[in-house]
JSON list of N, CA and C in Angstrom, two decimals:
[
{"chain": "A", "resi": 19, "resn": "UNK", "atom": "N", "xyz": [81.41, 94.72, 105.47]},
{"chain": "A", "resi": 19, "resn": "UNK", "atom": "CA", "xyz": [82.55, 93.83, 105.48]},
{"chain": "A", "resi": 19, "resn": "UNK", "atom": "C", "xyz": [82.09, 92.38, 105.67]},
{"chain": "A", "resi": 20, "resn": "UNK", "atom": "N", "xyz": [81.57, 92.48, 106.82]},
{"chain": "A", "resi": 20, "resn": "UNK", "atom": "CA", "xyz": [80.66, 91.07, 107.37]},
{"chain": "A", "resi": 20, "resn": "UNK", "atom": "C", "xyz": [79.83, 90.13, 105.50]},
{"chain": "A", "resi": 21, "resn": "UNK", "atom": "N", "xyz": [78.85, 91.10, 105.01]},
{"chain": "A", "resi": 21, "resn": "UNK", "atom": "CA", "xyz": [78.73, 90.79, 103.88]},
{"chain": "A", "resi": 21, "resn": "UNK", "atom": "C", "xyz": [79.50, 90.27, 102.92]},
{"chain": "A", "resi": 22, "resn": "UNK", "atom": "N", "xyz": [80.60, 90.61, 102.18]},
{"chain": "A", "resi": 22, "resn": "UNK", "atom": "CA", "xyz": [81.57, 90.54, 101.50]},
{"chain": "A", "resi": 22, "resn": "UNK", "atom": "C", "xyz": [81.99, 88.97, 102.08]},
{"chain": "A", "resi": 23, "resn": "UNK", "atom": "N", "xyz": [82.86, 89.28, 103.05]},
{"chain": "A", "resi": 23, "resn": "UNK", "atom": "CA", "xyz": [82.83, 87.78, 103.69]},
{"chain": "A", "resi": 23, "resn": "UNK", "atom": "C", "xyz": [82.33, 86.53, 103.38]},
{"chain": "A", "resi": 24, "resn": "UNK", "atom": "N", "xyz": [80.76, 87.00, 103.73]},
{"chain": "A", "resi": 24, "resn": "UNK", "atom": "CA", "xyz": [79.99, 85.85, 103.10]},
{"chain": "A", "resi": 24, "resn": "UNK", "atom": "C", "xyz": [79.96, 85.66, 102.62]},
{"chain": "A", "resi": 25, "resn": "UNK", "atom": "N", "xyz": [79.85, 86.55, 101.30]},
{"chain": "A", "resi": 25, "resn": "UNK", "atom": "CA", "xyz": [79.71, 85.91, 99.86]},
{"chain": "A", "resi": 25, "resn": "UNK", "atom": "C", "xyz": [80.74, 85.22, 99.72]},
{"chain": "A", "resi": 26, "resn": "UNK", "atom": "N", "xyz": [81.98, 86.14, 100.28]},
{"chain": "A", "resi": 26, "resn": "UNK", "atom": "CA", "xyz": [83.57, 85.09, 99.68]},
{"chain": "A", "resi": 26, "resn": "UNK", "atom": "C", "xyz": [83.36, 83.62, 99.93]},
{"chain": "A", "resi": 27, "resn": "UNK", "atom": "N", "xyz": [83.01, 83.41, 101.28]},
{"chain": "A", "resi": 27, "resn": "UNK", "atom": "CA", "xyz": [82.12, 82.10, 101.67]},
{"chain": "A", "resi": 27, "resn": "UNK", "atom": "C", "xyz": [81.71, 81.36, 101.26]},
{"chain": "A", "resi": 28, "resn": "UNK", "atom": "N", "xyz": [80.39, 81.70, 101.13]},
{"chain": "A", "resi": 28, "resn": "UNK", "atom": "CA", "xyz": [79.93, 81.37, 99.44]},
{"chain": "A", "resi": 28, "resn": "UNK", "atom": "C", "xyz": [80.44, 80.64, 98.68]},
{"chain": "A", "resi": 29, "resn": "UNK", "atom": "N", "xyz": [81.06, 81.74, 97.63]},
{"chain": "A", "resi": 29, "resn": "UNK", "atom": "CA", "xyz": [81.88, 81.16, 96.69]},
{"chain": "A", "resi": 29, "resn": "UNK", "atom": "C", "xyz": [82.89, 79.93, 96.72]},
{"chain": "A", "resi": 30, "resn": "UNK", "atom": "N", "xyz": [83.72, 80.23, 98.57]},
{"chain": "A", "resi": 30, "resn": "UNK", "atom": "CA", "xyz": [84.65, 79.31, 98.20]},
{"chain": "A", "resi": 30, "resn": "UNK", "atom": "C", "xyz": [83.89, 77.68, 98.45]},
{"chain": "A", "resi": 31, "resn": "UNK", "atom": "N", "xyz": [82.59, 77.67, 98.66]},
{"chain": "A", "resi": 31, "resn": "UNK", "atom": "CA", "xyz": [81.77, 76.35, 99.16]},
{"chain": "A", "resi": 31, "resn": "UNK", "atom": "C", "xyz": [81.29, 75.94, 97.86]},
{"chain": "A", "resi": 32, "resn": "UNK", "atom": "N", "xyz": [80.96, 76.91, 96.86]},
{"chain": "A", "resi": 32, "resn": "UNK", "atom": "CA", "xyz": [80.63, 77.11, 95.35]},
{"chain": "A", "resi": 32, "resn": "UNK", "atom": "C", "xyz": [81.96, 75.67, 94.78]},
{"chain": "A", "resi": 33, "resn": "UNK", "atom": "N", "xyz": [82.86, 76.41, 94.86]},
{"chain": "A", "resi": 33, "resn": "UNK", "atom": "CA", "xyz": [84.13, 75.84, 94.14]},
{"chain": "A", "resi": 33, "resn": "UNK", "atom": "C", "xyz": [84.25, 74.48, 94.95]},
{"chain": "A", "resi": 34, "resn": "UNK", "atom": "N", "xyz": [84.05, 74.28, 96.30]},
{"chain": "A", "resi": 34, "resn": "UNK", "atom": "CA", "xyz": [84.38, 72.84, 96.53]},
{"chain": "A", "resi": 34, "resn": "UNK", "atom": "C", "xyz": [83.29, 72.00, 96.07]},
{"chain": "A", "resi": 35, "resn": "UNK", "atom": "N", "xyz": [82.25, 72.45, 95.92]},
{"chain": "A", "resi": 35, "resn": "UNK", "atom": "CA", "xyz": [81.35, 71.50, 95.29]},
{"chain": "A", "resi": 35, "resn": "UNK", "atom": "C", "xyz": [81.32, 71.75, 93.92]},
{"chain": "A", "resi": 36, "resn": "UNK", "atom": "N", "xyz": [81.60, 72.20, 92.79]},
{"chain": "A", "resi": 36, "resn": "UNK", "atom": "CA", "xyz": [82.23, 72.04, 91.63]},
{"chain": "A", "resi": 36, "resn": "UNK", "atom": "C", "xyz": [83.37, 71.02, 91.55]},
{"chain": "A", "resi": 37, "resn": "UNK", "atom": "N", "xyz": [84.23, 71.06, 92.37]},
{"chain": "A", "resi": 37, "resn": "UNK", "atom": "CA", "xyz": [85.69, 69.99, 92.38]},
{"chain": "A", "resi": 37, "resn": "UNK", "atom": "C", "xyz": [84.68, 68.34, 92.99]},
{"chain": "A", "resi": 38, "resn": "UNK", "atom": "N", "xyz": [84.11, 68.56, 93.41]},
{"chain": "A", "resi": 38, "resn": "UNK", "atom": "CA", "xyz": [83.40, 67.41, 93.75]},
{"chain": "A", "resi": 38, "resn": "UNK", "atom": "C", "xyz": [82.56, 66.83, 93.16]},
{"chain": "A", "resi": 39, "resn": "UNK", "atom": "N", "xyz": [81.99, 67.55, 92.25]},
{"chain": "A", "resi": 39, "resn": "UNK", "atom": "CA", "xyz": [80.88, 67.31, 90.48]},
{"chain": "A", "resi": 39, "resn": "UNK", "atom": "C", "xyz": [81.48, 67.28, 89.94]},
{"chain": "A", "resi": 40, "resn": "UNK", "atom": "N", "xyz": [83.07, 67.34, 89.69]},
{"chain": "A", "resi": 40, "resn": "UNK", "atom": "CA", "xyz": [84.48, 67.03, 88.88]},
{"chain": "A", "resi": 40, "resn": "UNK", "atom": "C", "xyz": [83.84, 67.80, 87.82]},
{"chain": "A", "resi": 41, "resn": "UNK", "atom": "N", "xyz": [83.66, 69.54, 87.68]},
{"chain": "A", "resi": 41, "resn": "UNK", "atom": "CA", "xyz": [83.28, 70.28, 86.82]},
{"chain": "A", "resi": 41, "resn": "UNK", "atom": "C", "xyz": [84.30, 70.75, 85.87]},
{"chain": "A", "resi": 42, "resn": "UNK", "atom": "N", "xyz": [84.28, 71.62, 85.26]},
{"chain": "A", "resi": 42, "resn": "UNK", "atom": "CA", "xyz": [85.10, 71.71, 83.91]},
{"chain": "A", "resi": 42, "resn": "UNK", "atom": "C", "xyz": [86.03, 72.52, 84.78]},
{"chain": "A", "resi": 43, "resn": "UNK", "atom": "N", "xyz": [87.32, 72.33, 84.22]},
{"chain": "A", "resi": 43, "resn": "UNK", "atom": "CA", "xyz": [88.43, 73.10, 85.16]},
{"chain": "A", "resi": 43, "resn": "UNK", "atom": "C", "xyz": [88.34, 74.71, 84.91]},
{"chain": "A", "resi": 44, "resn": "UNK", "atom": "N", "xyz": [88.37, 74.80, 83.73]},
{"chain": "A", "resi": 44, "resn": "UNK", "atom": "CA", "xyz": [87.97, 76.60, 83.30]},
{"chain": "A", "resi": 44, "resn": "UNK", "atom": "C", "xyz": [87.36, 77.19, 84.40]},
{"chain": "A", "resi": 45, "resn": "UNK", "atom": "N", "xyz": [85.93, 76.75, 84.42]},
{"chain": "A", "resi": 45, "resn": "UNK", "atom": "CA", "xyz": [84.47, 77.23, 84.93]},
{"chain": "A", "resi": 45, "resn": "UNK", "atom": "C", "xyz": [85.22, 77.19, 86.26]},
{"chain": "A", "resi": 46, "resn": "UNK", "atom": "N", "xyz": [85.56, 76.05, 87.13]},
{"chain": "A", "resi": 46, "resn": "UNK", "atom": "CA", "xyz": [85.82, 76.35, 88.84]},
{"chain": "A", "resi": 46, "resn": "UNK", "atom": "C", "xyz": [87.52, 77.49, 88.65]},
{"chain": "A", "resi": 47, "resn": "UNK", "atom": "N", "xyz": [88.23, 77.38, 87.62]},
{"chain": "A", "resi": 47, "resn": "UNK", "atom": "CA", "xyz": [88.91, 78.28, 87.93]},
{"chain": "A", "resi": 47, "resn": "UNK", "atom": "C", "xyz": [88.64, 79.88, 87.90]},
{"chain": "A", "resi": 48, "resn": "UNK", "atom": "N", "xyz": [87.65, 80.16, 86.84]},
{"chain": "A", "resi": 48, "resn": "UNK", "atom": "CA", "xyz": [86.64, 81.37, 87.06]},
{"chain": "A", "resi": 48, "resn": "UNK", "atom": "C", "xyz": [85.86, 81.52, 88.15]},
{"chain": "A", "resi": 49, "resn": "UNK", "atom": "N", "xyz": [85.70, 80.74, 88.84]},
{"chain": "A", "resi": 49, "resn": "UNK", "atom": "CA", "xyz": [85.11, 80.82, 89.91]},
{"chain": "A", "resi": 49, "resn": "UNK", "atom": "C", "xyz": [86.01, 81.31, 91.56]},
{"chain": "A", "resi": 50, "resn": "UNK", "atom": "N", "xyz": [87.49, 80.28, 91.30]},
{"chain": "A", "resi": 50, "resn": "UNK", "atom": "CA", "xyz": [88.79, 80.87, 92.19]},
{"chain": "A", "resi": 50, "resn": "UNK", "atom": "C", "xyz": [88.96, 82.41, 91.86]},
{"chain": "A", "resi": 51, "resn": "UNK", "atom": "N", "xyz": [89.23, 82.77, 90.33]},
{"chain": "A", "resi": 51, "resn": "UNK", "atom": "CA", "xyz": [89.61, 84.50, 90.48]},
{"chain": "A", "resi": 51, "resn": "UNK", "atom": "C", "xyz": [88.39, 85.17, 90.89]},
{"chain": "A", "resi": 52, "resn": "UNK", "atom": "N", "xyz": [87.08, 84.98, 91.07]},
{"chain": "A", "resi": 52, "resn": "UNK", "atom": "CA", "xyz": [86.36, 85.67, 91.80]},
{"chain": "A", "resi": 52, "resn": "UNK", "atom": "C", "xyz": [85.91, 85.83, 92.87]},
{"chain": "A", "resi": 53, "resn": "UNK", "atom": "N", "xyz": [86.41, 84.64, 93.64]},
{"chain": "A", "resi": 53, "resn": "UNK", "atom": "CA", "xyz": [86.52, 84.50, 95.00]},
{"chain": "A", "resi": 53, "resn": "UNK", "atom": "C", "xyz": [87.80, 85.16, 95.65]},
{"chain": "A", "resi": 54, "resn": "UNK", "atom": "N", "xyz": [88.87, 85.00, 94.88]},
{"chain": "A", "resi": 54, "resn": "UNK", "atom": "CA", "xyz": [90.06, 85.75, 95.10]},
{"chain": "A", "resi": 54, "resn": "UNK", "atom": "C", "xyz": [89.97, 87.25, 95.06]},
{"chain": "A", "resi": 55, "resn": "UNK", "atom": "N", "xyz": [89.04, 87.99, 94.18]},
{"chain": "A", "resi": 55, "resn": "UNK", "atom": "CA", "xyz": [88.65, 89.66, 93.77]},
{"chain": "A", "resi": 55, "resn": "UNK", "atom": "C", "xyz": [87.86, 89.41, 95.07]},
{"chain": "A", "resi": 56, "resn": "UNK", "atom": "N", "xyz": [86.75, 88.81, 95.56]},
{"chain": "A", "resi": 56, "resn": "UNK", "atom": "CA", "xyz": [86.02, 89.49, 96.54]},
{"chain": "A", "resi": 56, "resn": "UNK", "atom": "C", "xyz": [87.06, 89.76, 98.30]},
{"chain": "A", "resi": 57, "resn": "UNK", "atom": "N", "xyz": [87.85, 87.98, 98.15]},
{"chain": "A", "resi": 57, "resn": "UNK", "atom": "CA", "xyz": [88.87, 88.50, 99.60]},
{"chain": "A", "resi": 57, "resn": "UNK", "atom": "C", "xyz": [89.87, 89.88, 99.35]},
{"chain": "A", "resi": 58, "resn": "UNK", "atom": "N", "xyz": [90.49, 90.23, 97.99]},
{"chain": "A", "resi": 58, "resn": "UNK", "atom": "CA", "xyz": [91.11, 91.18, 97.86]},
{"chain": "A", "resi": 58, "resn": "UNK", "atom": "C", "xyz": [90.14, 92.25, 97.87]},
{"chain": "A", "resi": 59, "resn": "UNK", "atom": "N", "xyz": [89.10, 92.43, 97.38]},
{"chain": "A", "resi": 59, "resn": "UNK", "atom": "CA", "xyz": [88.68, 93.54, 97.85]},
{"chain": "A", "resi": 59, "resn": "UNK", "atom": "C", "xyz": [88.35, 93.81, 99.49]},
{"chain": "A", "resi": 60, "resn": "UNK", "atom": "N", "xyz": [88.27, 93.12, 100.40]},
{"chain": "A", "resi": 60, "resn": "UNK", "atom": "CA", "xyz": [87.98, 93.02, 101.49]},
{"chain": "A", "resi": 60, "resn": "UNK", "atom": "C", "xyz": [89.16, 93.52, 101.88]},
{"chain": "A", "resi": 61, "resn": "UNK", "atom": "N", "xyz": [90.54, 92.56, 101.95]},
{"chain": "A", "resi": 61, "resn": "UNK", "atom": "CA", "xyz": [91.79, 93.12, 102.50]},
{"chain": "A", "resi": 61, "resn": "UNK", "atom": "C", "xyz": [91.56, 94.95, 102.21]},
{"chain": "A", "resi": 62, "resn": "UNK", "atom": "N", "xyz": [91.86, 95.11, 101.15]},
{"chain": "A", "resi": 62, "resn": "UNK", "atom": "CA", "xyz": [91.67, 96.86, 100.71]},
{"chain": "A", "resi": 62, "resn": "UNK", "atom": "C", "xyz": [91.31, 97.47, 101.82]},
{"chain": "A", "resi": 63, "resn": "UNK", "atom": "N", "xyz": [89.71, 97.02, 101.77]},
{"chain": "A", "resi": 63, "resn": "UNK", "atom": "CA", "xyz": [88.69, 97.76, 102.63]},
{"chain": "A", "resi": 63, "resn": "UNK", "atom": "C", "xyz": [89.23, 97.73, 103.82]},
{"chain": "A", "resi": 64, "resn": "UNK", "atom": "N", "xyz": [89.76, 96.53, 104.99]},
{"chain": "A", "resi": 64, "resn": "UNK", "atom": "CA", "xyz": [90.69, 96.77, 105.56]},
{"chain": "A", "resi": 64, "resn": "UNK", "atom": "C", "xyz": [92.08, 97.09, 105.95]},
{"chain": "A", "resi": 65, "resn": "UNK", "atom": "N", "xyz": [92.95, 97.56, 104.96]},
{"chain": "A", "resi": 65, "resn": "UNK", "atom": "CA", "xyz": [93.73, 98.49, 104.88]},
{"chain": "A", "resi": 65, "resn": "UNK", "atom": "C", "xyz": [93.56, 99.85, 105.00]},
{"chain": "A", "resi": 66, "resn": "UNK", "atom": "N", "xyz": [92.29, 99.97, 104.40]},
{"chain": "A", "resi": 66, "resn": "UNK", "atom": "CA", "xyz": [92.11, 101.62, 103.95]},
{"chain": "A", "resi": 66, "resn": "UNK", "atom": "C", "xyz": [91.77, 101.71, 105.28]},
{"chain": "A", "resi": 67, "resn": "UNK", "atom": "N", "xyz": [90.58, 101.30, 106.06]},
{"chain": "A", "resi": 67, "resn": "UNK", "atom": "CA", "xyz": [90.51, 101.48, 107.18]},
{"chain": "A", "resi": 67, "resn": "UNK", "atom": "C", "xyz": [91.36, 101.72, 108.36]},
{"chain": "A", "resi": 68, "resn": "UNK", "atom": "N", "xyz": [92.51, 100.49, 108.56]},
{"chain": "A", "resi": 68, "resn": "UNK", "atom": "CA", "xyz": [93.33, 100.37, 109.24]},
{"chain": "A", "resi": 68, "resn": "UNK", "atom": "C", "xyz": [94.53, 101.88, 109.29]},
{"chain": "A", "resi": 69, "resn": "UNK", "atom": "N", "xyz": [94.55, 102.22, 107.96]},
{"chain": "A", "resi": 69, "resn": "UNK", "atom": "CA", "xyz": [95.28, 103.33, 107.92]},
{"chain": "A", "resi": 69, "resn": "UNK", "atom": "C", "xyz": [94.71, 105.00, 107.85]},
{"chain": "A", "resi": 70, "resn": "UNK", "atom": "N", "xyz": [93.17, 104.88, 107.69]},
{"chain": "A", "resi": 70, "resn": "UNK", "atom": "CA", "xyz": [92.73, 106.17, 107.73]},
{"chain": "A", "resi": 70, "resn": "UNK", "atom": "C", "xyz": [92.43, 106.19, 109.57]},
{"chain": "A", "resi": 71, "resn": "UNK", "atom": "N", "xyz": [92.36, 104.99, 110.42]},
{"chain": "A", "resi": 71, "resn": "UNK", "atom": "CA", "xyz": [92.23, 105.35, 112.07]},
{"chain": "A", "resi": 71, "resn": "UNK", "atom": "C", "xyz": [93.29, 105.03, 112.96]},
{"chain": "A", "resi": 72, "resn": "UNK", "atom": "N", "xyz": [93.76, 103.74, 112.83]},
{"chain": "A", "resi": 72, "resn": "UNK", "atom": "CA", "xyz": [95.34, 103.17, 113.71]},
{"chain": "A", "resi": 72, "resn": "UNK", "atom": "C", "xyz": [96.21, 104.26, 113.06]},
{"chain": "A", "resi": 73, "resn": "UNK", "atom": "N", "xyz": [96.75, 103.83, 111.62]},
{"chain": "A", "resi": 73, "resn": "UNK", "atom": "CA", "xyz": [97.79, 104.53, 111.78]},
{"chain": "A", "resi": 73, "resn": "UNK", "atom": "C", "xyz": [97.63, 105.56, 111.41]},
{"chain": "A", "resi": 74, "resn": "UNK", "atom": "N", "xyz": [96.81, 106.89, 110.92]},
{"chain": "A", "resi": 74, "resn": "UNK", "atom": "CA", "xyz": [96.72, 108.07, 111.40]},
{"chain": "A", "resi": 74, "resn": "UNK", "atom": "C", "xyz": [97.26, 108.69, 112.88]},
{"chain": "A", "resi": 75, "resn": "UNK", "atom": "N", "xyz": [96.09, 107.62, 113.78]},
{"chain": "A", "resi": 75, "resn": "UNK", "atom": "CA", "xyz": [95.80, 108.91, 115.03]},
{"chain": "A", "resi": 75, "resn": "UNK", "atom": "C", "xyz": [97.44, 108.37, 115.61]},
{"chain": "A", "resi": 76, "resn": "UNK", "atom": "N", "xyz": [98.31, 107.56, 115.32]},
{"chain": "A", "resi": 76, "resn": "UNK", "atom": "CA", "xyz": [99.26, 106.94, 115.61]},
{"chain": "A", "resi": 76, "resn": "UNK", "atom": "C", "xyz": [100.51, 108.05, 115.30]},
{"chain": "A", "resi": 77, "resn": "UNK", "atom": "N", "xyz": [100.30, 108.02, 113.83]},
{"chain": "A", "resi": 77, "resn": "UNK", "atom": "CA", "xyz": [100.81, 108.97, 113.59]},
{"chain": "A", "resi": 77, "resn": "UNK", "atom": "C", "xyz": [100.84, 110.86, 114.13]},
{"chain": "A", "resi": 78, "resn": "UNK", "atom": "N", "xyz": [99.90, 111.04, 114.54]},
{"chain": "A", "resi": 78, "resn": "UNK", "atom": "CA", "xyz": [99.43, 112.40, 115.01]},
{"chain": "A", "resi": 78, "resn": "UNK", "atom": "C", "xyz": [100.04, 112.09, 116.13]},
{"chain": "A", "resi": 79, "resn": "UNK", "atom": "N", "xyz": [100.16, 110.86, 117.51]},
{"chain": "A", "resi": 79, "resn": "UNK", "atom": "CA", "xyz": [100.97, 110.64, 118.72]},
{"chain": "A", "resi": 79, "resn": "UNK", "atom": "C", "xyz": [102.04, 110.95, 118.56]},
{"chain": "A", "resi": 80, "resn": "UNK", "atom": "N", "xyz": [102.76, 110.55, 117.53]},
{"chain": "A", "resi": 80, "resn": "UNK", "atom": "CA", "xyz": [104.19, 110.29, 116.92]},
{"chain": "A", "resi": 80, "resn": "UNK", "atom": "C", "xyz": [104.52, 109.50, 117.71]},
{"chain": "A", "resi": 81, "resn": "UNK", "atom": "N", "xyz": [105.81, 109.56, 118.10]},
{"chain": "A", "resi": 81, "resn": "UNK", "atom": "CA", "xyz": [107.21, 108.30, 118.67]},
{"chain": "A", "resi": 81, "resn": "UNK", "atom": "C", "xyz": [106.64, 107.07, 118.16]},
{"chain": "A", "resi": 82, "resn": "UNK", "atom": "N", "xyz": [107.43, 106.24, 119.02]},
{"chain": "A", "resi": 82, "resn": "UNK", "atom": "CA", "xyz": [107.80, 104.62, 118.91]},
{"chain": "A", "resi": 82, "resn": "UNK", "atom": "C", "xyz": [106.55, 104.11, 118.30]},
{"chain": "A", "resi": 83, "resn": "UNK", "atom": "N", "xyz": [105.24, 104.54, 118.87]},
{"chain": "A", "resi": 83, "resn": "UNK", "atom": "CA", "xyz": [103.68, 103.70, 118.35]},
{"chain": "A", "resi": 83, "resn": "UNK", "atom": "C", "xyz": [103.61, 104.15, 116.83]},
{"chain": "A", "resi": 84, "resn": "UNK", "atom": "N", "xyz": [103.63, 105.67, 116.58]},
{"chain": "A", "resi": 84, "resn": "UNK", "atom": "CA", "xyz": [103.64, 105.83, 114.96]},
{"chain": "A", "resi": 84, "resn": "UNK", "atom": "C", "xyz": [104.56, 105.05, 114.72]},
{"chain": "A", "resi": 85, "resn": "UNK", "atom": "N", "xyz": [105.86, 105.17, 114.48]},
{"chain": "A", "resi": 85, "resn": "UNK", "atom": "CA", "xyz": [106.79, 104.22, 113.61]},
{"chain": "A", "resi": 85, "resn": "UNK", "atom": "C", "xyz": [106.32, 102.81, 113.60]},
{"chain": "A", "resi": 86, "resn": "UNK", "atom": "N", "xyz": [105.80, 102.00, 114.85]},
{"chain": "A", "resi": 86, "resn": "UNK", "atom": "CA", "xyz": [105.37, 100.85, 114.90]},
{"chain": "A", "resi": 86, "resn": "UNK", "atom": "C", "xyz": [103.97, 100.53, 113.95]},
{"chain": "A", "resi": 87, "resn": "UNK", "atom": "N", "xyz": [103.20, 101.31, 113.69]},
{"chain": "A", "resi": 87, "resn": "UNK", "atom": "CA", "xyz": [102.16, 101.14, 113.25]},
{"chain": "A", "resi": 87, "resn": "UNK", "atom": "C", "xyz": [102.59, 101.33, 111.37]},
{"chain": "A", "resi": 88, "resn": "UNK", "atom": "N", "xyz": [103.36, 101.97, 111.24]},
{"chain": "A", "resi": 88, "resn": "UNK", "atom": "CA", "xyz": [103.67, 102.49, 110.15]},
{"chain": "A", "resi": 88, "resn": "UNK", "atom": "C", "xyz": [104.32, 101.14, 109.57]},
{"chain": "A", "resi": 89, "resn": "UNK", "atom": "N", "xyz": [105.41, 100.88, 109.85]},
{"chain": "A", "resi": 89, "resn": "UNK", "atom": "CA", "xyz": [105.99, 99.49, 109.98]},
{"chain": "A", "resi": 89, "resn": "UNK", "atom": "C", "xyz": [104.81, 98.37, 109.61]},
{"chain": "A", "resi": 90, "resn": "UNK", "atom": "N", "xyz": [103.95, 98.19, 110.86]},
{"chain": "A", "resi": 90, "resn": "UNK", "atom": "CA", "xyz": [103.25, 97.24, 110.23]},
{"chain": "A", "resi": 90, "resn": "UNK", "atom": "C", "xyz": [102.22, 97.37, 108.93]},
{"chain": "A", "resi": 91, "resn": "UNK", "atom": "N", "xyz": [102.24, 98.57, 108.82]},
{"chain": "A", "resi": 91, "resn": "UNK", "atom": "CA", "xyz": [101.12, 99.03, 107.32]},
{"chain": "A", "resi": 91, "resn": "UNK", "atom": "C", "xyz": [101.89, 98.78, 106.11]},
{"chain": "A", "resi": 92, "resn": "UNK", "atom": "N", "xyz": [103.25, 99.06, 106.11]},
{"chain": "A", "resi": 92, "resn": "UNK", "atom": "CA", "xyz": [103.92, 98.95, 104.95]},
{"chain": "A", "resi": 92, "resn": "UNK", "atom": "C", "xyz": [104.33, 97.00, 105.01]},
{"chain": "A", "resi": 93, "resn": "UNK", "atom": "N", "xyz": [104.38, 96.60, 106.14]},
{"chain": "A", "resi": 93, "resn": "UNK", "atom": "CA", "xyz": [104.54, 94.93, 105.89]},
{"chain": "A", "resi": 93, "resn": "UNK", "atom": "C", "xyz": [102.76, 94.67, 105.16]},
{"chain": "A", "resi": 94, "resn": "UNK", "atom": "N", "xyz": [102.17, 95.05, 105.83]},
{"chain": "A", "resi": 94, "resn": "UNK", "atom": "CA", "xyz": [100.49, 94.42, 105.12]},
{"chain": "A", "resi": 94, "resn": "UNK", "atom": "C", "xyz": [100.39, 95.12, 103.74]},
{"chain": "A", "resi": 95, "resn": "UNK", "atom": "N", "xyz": [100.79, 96.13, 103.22]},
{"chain": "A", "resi": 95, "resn": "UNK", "atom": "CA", "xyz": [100.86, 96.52, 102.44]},
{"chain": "A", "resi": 95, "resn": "UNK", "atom": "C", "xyz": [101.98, 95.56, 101.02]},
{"chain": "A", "resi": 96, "resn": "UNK", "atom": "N", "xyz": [102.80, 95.16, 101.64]},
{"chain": "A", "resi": 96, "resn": "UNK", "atom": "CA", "xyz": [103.59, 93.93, 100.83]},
{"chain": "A", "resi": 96, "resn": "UNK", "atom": "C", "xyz": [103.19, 92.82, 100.85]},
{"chain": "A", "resi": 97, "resn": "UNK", "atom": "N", "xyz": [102.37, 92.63, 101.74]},
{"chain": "A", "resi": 97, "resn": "UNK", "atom": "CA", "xyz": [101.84, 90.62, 101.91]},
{"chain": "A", "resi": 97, "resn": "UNK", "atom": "C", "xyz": [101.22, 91.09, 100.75]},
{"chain": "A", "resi": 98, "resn": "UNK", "atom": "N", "xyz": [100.22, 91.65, 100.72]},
{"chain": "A", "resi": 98, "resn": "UNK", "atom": "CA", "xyz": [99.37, 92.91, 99.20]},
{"chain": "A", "resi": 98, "resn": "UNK", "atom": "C", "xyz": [99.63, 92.50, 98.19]},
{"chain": "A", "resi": 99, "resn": "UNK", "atom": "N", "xyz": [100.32, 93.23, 98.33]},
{"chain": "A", "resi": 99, "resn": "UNK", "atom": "CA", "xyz": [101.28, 92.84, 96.98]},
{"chain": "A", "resi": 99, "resn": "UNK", "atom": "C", "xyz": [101.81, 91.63, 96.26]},
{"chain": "A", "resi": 100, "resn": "UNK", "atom": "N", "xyz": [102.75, 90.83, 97.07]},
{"chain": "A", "resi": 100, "resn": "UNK", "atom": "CA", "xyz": [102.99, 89.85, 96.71]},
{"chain": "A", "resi": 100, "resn": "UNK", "atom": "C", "xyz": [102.09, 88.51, 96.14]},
{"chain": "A", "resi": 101, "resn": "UNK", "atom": "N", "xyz": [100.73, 88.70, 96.92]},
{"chain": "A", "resi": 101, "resn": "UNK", "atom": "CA", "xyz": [99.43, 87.61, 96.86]},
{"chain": "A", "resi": 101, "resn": "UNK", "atom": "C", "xyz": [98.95, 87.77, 95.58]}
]
């Protein structure tokens, strides 16, 4: 995860110094959707996570904490989406 990160990092330091060499707009905008694929793949990775251990064993508790956890998976699950 830590990895991924970085690179996103990276990249997004990539693109401010392209906007600052006033580079071709194409090229730094190819450069935004791949900086954008590496944070979305990250979110994923923490979703999938978040929901194969919180809200699992949450769920296996049941009451108020499952529904609460559930709740918040399906809101992160729409920020998701919408981005």
């Amino acid at each position: 995860m830590l990895k991924r990160l970085s690179r996103a990092e990276g990249q997004v330091r990539g693109i401010a110094r392209m906007v600052d060499n006033d580079k071709y707009c194409i090229d730094i905008l190819t450069q935004v959707s791949a900086a954008t694929s590496a944070l979305e793949t990250v979110a994923l990775s923490l979703l999938a996570d978040h929901l194969s251990h919180c809200v699992a064993e949450a769920a296996a508790e049941g009451g108020p904490v499952a529904e609460e956890k559930i709740r918040e998976a399906n809101e992160a699950i729409a920020r998701l989406v919408r981005s």
